[in-house]
Short mmCIF file of C-alpha atoms and ligand atoms in Angstrom, two decimals:
data_model
loop_
_atom_site.label_atom_id
_atom_site.label_comp_id
_atom_site.label_asym_id
_atom_site.label_seq_id
_atom_site.Cartn_x
_atom_site.Cartn_y
_atom_site.Cartn_z
CA MET A 1 -13.79 -72.53 0.78
CA SER A 2 -12.55 -74.66 3.71
CA SER A 3 -8.92 -75.52 4.43
CA GLN A 4 -9.65 -79.02 3.12
CA ALA A 5 -9.01 -79.82 -0.54
CA ALA A 6 -11.38 -77.86 -2.77
CA ARG A 7 -13.90 -80.01 -4.59
CA LEU A 8 -13.72 -79.59 -8.37
CA VAL A 9 -16.26 -80.68 -10.97
CA VAL A 10 -14.58 -80.53 -14.38
CA LEU A 11 -16.66 -80.29 -17.57
CA VAL A 12 -15.31 -81.48 -20.93
CA SER A 13 -16.44 -81.90 -24.54
CA GLY A 14 -13.36 -83.32 -26.24
CA SER A 15 -9.93 -84.82 -25.90
CA GLY A 16 -9.53 -83.68 -22.31
CA THR A 17 -5.84 -82.82 -22.24
CA ASN A 18 -6.60 -79.88 -19.92
CA LEU A 19 -8.53 -82.29 -17.70
CA GLN A 20 -5.54 -84.65 -17.76
CA ALA A 21 -3.26 -81.85 -16.58
CA LEU A 22 -5.64 -81.27 -13.66
CA LEU A 23 -5.89 -85.01 -12.92
CA ASP A 24 -2.08 -85.13 -12.78
CA ALA A 25 -1.91 -82.02 -10.57
CA VAL A 26 -4.43 -83.21 -7.98
CA ALA A 27 -2.36 -86.35 -7.39
CA ASP A 28 -0.21 -84.10 -5.17
CA GLU A 29 -2.07 -83.39 -1.94
CA ALA A 30 -0.30 -80.04 -1.61
CA TYR A 31 -2.14 -78.87 -4.74
CA GLY A 32 -5.17 -78.19 -2.54
CA ALA A 33 -7.93 -79.52 -4.77
CA ARG A 34 -9.45 -82.81 -5.85
CA ILE A 35 -11.66 -83.73 -8.78
CA VAL A 36 -14.90 -85.17 -7.47
CA ALA A 37 -16.58 -85.64 -10.86
CA VAL A 38 -16.17 -85.06 -14.58
CA GLY A 39 -19.21 -84.11 -16.64
CA ALA A 40 -19.74 -83.88 -20.39
CA ASP A 41 -22.34 -82.79 -22.91
CA ARG A 42 -21.63 -85.80 -25.17
CA ASP A 43 -20.71 -89.49 -24.98
CA GLY A 44 -17.71 -91.31 -26.32
CA ILE A 45 -15.06 -88.66 -25.82
CA GLU A 46 -11.50 -89.15 -24.64
CA GLY A 47 -12.10 -86.68 -21.81
CA LEU A 48 -14.57 -89.11 -20.20
CA ALA A 49 -12.21 -92.03 -20.79
CA ARG A 50 -9.45 -90.13 -18.98
CA ALA A 51 -11.72 -89.61 -15.98
CA GLU A 52 -12.75 -93.26 -15.95
CA ARG A 53 -9.12 -94.40 -16.08
CA ALA A 54 -8.42 -92.14 -13.11
CA GLY A 55 -11.35 -93.62 -11.18
CA VAL A 56 -13.27 -90.33 -11.12
CA PRO A 57 -17.10 -90.50 -11.36
CA THR A 58 -18.53 -89.19 -14.65
CA PHE A 59 -21.88 -87.96 -15.92
CA VAL A 60 -23.21 -87.01 -19.36
CA GLU A 61 -26.02 -84.53 -19.96
CA ARG A 62 -26.82 -84.13 -23.66
CA LEU A 63 -28.64 -81.04 -24.85
CA ALA A 64 -30.41 -83.15 -27.50
CA ASP A 65 -32.10 -85.19 -24.77
CA HIS A 66 -34.08 -82.17 -23.56
CA PRO A 67 -37.01 -80.47 -25.25
CA ARG A 68 -35.67 -77.02 -24.35
CA ARG A 69 -32.43 -75.38 -23.39
CA ASP A 70 -33.67 -74.32 -19.96
CA ALA A 71 -34.48 -77.95 -19.12
CA TRP A 72 -30.87 -78.90 -19.95
CA ASP A 73 -29.64 -75.92 -17.92
CA ARG A 74 -31.56 -77.13 -14.87
CA GLU A 75 -30.55 -80.76 -15.29
CA ILE A 76 -26.84 -80.16 -15.72
CA ALA A 77 -26.90 -77.81 -12.71
CA ALA A 78 -28.53 -80.58 -10.66
CA ARG A 79 -25.94 -83.13 -11.83
CA ILE A 80 -23.14 -80.74 -10.88
CA ALA A 81 -24.75 -79.87 -7.54
CA GLY A 82 -24.95 -83.57 -6.64
CA HIS A 83 -21.16 -83.53 -6.33
CA ARG A 84 -21.11 -80.42 -4.07
CA PRO A 85 -18.32 -78.57 -5.89
CA ASP A 86 -16.44 -75.57 -4.54
CA LEU A 87 -15.47 -74.71 -8.12
CA VAL A 88 -16.66 -75.84 -11.55
CA VAL A 89 -13.96 -75.93 -14.23
CA CYS A 90 -14.92 -75.84 -17.91
CA ALA A 91 -11.92 -77.47 -19.60
CA GLY A 92 -12.77 -77.44 -23.29
CA PHE A 93 -16.50 -77.61 -22.51
CA MET A 94 -18.23 -76.34 -25.64
CA LYS A 95 -21.54 -75.17 -24.16
CA ILE A 96 -22.55 -71.96 -22.40
CA LEU A 97 -23.85 -72.81 -18.95
CA GLY A 98 -27.14 -71.24 -17.88
CA ALA A 99 -28.20 -69.36 -14.76
CA PRO A 100 -28.95 -72.48 -12.68
CA THR A 101 -25.23 -73.37 -12.69
CA LEU A 102 -23.78 -69.85 -12.84
CA THR A 103 -25.74 -68.60 -9.85
CA ALA A 104 -25.00 -71.67 -7.74
CA PHE A 105 -21.25 -72.11 -8.19
CA PRO A 106 -18.14 -70.22 -9.24
CA VAL A 107 -17.35 -71.40 -12.76
CA LEU A 108 -13.97 -71.06 -14.42
CA ASN A 109 -13.37 -71.32 -18.15
CA THR A 110 -10.37 -71.47 -20.44
CA HIS A 111 -10.10 -70.06 -23.94
CA PRO A 112 -7.37 -70.42 -26.59
CA ALA A 113 -6.99 -66.69 -27.41
CA LEU A 114 -6.19 -63.44 -25.63
CA LEU A 115 -9.64 -62.15 -24.70
CA PRO A 116 -11.40 -59.89 -25.40
CA SER A 117 -10.01 -60.68 -28.87
CA PHE A 118 -11.37 -63.72 -30.68
CA PRO A 119 -14.05 -65.10 -28.33
CA GLY A 120 -16.22 -68.04 -29.34
CA ALA A 121 -15.72 -71.54 -30.64
CA HIS A 122 -12.98 -70.71 -33.18
CA GLY A 123 -10.56 -68.50 -31.26
CA VAL A 124 -7.44 -70.02 -32.82
CA ARG A 125 -8.78 -69.97 -36.38
CA ASP A 126 -10.05 -66.40 -36.02
CA ALA A 127 -6.74 -65.11 -34.64
CA LEU A 128 -4.84 -66.78 -37.47
CA ALA A 129 -7.25 -65.40 -40.09
CA TYR A 130 -6.88 -61.89 -38.65
CA GLY A 131 -3.11 -62.13 -38.98
CA VAL A 132 -2.10 -61.34 -35.39
CA ARG A 133 1.54 -62.06 -34.52
CA ILE A 134 0.78 -62.78 -30.87
CA THR A 135 -2.14 -64.74 -29.50
CA GLY A 136 -2.37 -66.93 -26.41
CA CYS A 137 -4.80 -68.21 -23.84
CA THR A 138 -7.08 -66.82 -21.17
CA VAL A 139 -8.46 -68.31 -17.98
CA MET A 140 -11.55 -66.45 -16.81
CA LEU A 141 -14.66 -66.72 -14.71
CA ALA A 142 -17.68 -67.77 -16.74
CA ASP A 143 -20.72 -65.54 -16.98
CA ALA A 144 -23.79 -65.63 -19.20
CA GLY A 145 -21.92 -64.29 -22.22
CA VAL A 146 -19.54 -65.96 -24.66
CA ASP A 147 -16.08 -65.65 -23.06
CA THR A 148 -16.98 -62.34 -21.39
CA GLY A 149 -16.37 -63.04 -17.68
CA PRO A 150 -13.70 -61.40 -15.49
CA ILE A 151 -10.20 -62.39 -16.63
CA ILE A 152 -8.06 -64.30 -14.12
CA ALA A 153 -4.86 -65.05 -16.05
CA GLN A 154 -3.47 -64.79 -19.56
CA GLU A 155 -0.36 -65.91 -21.34
CA ALA A 156 0.93 -64.95 -24.77
CA VAL A 157 1.96 -67.35 -27.55
CA PRO A 158 3.63 -66.07 -30.74
CA VAL A 159 2.20 -66.98 -34.13
CA LEU A 160 4.95 -68.52 -36.24
CA ASP A 161 5.32 -68.25 -40.01
CA GLY A 162 3.67 -71.29 -41.56
CA ASP A 163 1.40 -71.97 -38.58
CA ASP A 164 -1.87 -73.64 -39.39
CA GLU A 165 -4.77 -73.86 -36.92
CA ALA A 166 -3.76 -77.28 -35.60
CA ALA A 167 -0.10 -76.40 -35.02
CA LEU A 168 -0.91 -73.09 -33.36
CA HIS A 169 -3.62 -74.64 -31.19
CA GLU A 170 -1.23 -77.36 -29.99
CA ARG A 171 1.35 -74.73 -28.93
CA ILE A 172 -1.37 -72.69 -27.21
CA LYS A 173 -2.67 -75.79 -25.41
CA THR A 174 0.77 -76.52 -23.95
CA VAL A 175 0.73 -73.07 -22.33
CA GLU A 176 -3.00 -73.25 -21.54
CA ARG A 177 -2.67 -76.48 -19.55
CA SER A 178 -0.06 -75.10 -17.18
CA LEU A 179 -1.90 -71.77 -16.83
CA LEU A 180 -5.10 -73.64 -15.96
CA VAL A 181 -3.35 -75.88 -13.43
CA ASP A 182 -1.61 -72.90 -11.79
CA THR A 183 -4.82 -70.85 -11.67
CA VAL A 184 -7.07 -73.57 -10.26
CA GLY A 185 -4.45 -74.46 -7.63
CA ARG A 186 -4.09 -70.85 -6.51
CA MET A 187 -7.86 -70.38 -6.35
CA ALA A 188 -8.15 -73.53 -4.24
CA ARG A 189 -5.34 -72.59 -1.87
CA GLU A 190 -5.67 -68.81 -1.68
CA GLY A 191 -9.32 -68.04 -2.41
CA TRP A 192 -10.26 -65.01 -4.47
CA THR A 193 -12.35 -61.87 -4.73
CA VAL A 194 -14.00 -60.22 -7.70
CA THR A 195 -14.80 -56.51 -7.75
CA GLY A 196 -16.54 -55.49 -10.93
CA ARG A 197 -14.36 -57.06 -13.60
CA THR A 198 -11.26 -57.20 -11.40
CA PHE A 199 -10.21 -60.61 -10.11
CA ARG A 200 -7.73 -60.89 -7.24
CA PHE A 201 -6.30 -63.95 -5.50
CA GLY A 202 -6.65 -63.94 -1.70
CA ARG A 203 -9.57 -64.24 0.68
CA PRO A 204 -11.83 -61.25 1.30
CA GLY A 205 -10.23 -59.05 3.96
CA GLY A 206 -7.11 -61.23 3.85
C1 LIG B 1 -8.72 -75.92 -25.37
O1 LIG B 1 -7.83 -75.16 -26.16
C2 LIG B 1 -9.90 -75.11 -24.92
O2 LIG B 1 -9.58 -73.81 -24.54
C3 LIG B 1 -10.72 -75.11 -26.18
O3 LIG B 1 -10.64 -76.45 -26.64
C4 LIG B 1 -9.41 -77.00 -26.20
C5 LIG B 1 -9.74 -78.23 -25.39
O4 LIG B 1 -8.68 -79.11 -25.38
N1 LIG B 1 -12.05 -74.64 -25.97
P1 LIG B 1 -8.71 -80.44 -24.49
O5 LIG B 1 -10.04 -81.13 -24.70
O6 LIG B 1 -8.50 -80.03 -23.07
O7 LIG B 1 -7.56 -81.26 -25.02
#
């Protein structure tokens, strides 16, 4: 990555509060990154509206518009590549990206549970149902699995008596947003290496 601001493509599927935290962070030049595009797998979501309000280009690539998954994989990779990202950030993006994207770019993902516990689309619900007293959030590199990539950062959030899924998820998201912003900023400014499953900030040989 060059010493210029890192180019981020952010992918969203929902309300986009994690995206908003990144949009707010990149307003400061010292953050070291800028958002060059926001992509989604569906129309009409607040995440896209947030990008539009911020004047960031958007694109939508719907799985349903393709006869097969691999066609969608290729098309979304091409849409992402058109923006020449240094890093792709899945911020509440509810699809697994295929090889065309994963082999072309580093991809970061965020998950509302302490991996490897409770991967998948219902991490908050599953943690609550299991009865854990501590859960949290994880920022990791994406790979071909479901929330299985090398872990970059984690933060714990206690489960409170009387929590339901919505209340717990909101408290996790408060922590998740700042963890995501911190992590993306450090990756942009410091670079990183991955050895096996071990992620380290800092440029190779640095
Ligand atoms: C986050 O908790 C993310 O980890 C999960 O969905 C939530 C997205 O929230 N997959 P938002 O769209 O950023 O508000």
